[in-house]
Short mmCIF file of C-alpha atoms in Angstrom, two decimals:
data_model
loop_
_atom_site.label_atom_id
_atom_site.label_comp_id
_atom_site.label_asym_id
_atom_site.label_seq_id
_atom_site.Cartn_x
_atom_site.Cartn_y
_atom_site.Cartn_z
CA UNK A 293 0.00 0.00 0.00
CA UNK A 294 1.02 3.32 -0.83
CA UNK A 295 0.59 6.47 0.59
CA UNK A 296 1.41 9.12 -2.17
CA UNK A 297 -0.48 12.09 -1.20
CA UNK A 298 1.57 14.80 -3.72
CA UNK A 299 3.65 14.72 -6.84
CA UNK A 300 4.88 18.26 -8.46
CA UNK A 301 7.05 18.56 -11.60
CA UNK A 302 9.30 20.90 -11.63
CA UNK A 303 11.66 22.93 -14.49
CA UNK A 304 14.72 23.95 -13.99
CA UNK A 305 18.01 24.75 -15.95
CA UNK A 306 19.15 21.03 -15.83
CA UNK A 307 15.78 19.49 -17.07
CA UNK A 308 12.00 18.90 -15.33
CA UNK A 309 12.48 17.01 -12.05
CA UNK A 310 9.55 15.03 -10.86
CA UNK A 311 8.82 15.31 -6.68
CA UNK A 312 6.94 12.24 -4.88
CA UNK A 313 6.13 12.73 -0.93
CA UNK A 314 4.08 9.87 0.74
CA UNK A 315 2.13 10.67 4.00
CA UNK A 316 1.25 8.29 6.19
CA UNK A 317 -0.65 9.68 8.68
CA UNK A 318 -1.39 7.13 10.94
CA UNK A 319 2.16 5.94 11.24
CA UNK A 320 3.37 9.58 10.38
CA UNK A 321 5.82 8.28 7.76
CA UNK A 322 7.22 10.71 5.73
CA UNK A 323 9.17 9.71 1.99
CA UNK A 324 10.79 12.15 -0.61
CA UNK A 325 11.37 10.72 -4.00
CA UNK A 326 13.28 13.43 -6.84
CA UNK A 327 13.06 11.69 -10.02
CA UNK A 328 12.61 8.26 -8.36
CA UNK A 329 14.99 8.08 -5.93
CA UNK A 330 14.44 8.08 -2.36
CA UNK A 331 16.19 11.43 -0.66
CA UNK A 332 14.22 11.41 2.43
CA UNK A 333 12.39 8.75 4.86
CA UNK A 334 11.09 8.74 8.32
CA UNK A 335 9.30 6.07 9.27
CA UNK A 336 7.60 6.66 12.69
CA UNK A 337 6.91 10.32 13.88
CA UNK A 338 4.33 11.43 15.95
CA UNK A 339 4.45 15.02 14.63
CA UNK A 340 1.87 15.00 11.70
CA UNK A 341 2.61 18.34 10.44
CA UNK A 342 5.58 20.11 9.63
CA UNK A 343 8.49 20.30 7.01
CA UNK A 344 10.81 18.16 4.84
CA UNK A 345 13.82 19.90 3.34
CA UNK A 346 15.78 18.56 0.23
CA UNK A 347 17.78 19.42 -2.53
CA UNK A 348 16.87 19.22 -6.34
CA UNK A 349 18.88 18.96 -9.35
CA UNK A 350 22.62 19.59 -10.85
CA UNK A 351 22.34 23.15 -8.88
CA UNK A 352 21.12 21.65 -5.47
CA UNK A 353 18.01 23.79 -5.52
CA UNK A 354 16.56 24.10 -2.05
CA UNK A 355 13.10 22.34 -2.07
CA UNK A 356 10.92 22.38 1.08
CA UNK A 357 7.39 20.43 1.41
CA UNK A 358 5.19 21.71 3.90
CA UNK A 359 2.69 19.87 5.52
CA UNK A 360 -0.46 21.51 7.55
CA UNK A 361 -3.30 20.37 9.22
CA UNK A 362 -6.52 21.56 6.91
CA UNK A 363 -9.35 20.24 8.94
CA UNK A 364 -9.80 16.80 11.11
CA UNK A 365 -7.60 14.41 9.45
CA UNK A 366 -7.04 16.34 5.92
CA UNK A 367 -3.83 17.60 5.43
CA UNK A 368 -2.89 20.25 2.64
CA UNK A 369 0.64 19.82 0.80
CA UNK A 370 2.60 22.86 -0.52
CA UNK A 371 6.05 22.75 -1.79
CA UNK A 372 8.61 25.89 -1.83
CA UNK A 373 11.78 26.05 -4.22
CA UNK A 374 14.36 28.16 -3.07
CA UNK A 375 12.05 29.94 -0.29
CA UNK A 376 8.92 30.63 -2.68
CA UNK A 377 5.80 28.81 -3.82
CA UNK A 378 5.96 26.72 -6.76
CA UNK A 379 3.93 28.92 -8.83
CA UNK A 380 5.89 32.16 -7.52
CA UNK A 381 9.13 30.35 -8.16
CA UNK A 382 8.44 29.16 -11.75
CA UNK A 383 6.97 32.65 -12.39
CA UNK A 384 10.07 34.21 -11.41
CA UNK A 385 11.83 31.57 -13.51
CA UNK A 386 9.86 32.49 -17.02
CA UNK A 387 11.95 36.24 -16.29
CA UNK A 388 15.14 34.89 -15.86
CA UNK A 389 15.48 32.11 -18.14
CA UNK A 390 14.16 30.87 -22.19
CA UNK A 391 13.78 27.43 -23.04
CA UNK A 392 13.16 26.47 -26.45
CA UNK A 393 12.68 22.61 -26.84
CA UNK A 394 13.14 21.18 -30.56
CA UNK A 395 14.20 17.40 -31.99
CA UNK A 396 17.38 16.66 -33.46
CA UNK A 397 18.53 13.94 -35.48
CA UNK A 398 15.09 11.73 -33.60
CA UNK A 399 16.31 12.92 -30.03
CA UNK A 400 14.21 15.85 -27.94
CA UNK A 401 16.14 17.97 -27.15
CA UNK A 402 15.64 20.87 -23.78
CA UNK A 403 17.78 24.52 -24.74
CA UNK A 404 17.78 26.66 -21.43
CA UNK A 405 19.36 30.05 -21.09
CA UNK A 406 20.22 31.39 -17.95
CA UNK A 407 19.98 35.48 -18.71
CA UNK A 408 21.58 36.41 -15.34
CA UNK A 409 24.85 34.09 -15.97
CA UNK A 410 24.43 33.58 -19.57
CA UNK A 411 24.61 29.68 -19.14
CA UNK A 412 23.13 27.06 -21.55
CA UNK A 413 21.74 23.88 -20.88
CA UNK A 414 21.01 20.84 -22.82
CA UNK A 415 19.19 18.18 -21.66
CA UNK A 416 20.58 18.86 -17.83
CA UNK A 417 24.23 19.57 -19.33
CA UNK A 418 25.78 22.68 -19.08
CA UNK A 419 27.31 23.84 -22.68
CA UNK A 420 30.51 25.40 -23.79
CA UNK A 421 29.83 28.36 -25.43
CA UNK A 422 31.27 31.14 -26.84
CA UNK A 423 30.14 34.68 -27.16
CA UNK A 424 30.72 37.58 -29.28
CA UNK A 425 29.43 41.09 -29.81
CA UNK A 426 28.00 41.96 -33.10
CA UNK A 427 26.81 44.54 -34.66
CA UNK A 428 22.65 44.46 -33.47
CA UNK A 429 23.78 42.80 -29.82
CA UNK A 430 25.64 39.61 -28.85
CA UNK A 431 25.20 35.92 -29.87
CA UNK A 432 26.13 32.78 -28.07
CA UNK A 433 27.81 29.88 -29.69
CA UNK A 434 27.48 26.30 -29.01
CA UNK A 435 26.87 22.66 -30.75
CA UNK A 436 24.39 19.90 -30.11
CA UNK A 437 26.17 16.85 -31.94
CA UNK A 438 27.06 18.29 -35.36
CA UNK A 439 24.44 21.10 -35.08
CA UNK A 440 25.86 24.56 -35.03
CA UNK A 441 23.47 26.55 -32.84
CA UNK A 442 23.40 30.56 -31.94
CA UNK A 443 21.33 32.13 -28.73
CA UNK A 444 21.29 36.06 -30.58
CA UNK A 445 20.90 38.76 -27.56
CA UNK A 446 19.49 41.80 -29.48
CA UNK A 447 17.61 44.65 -27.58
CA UNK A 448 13.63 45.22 -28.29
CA UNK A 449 13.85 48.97 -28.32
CA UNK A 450 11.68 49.09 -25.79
CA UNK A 451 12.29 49.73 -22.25
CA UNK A 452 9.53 47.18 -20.44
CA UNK A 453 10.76 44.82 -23.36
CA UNK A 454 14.40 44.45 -22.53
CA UNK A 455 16.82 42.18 -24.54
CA UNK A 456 14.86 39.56 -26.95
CA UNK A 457 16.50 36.42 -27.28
CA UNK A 458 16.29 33.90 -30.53
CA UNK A 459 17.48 30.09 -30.85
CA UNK A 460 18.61 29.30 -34.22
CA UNK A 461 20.12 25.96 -34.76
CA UNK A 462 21.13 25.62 -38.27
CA UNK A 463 20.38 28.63 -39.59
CA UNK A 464 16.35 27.81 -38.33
CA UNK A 465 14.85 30.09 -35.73
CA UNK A 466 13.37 27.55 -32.76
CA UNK A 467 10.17 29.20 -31.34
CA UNK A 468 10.45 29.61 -27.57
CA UNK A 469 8.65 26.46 -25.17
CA UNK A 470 5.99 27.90 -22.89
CA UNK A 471 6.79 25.86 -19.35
#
C-alpha cells in the first residue's frame, strides 16, 4: 500500500524534475522521491505536520514540502523552491530564463538560457559556449552533436521589453517552449 499524497514537476536549468512525498498519517511516515529516488524517509513520527527539506537537481536547488493540518484528518501539501511557492518560483523563472525545446537527429532535445549568468543547458548539461558582440547585440555559440546553434541577444527597443532572445540551430529560428 502506498501512501502518495503529492507529486509536483518541476523545471529547472538542468531538465524537469519530478517530486513524490508519501504521508502516512497514521504511522506519520514521511518519503521524498526526486526523479525516483528516495532522498528522504522517516518512518515513525508522531508530529503530523511540519516540514521536509531537500535538494533538487545539478544546482542543489533548495526544495521544502510543507505539511499543515486543513481540517480533522485532511492535510494540505505545498512545496517551496528556493524559499517561494511553486507557482511564484516558476513565475520568477519564465523572467530569468528561455527554453526552447526542438528534436534533433530523432532525439528531444531541452535549450535553457540562464539570462543572469548567460549559461546554456542541454538536456541537464551545461554547454561550452562562446560569445561575441556583433553589430545588433551579442550571440552565443554552441553545438548539439554536429548542429551549429546561436542564442542572438538583441535589444527590443523598448524599455519594459528588454533584450529579446532567438534560438537558431542551423540557420532555423526555434520558437520559444511555454513551461
Amino acid at each position: 500500500m502506498t501512501d502518495l499524497v503529492a507529486v509536483w514537476e518541476v523545471a529547472l536549468s538542468d531538465g524537469v524534475h519530478k517530486i513524490e512525498f508519501e504521508h502516512g498519517t497514521t504511522s506519520g511516515k514521511r518519503v521524498v522521491y526526486v526523479d525516483g529516488k528516495e532522498v528522504i524517509r522517516k518512518d515513525w513520527m508522531f508530529k503530523l505536520v511540519g516540514k521536509e527539506t531537500f535538494t533538487v537537481g545539478a544546482a542543489q536547488t533548495k526544495g521544502t514540502i510543507n505539511i499543515d493540518a486543513v481540517s480533522g484528518f485532511a492535510y494540505e501539501y505545498t512545496l517551496e523552491i528556493n524559499g517561494k511557492s511553486l507557482k511564484k518560483y516558476m513565475e520568477n523563472r519564465s523572467k530569468t530564463t528561455n527554453t526552447w525545446v526542438l528534436n534533433l537527429d530523432g532525439v528531444d532535445c531541452r535549450v535553457v538560457l540562464e539570462k543572469d549568468t548567460m549559461d546554456v543547458w542541454c538536456n541537464g548539461k551545461n554547454m561550452e559556449t562562446a560569445g561575441e558582440f556583433v553589430e545588433d547585440g551579442t550571440e552565443t555559440h554552441f553545438s548539439i552533436g554536429d548542429h551549429d546553434c546561436c542564442i542572438k541577444a538583441v535589444s527590443s527597443g523598448k524599455r519594459r521589453e528588454g533584450i529579446i532572445h532567438t534560438l537558431i540551430v542551423d540557420d532555423k529560428e526555434i520558437p520559444e517552449a511555454v513551461e
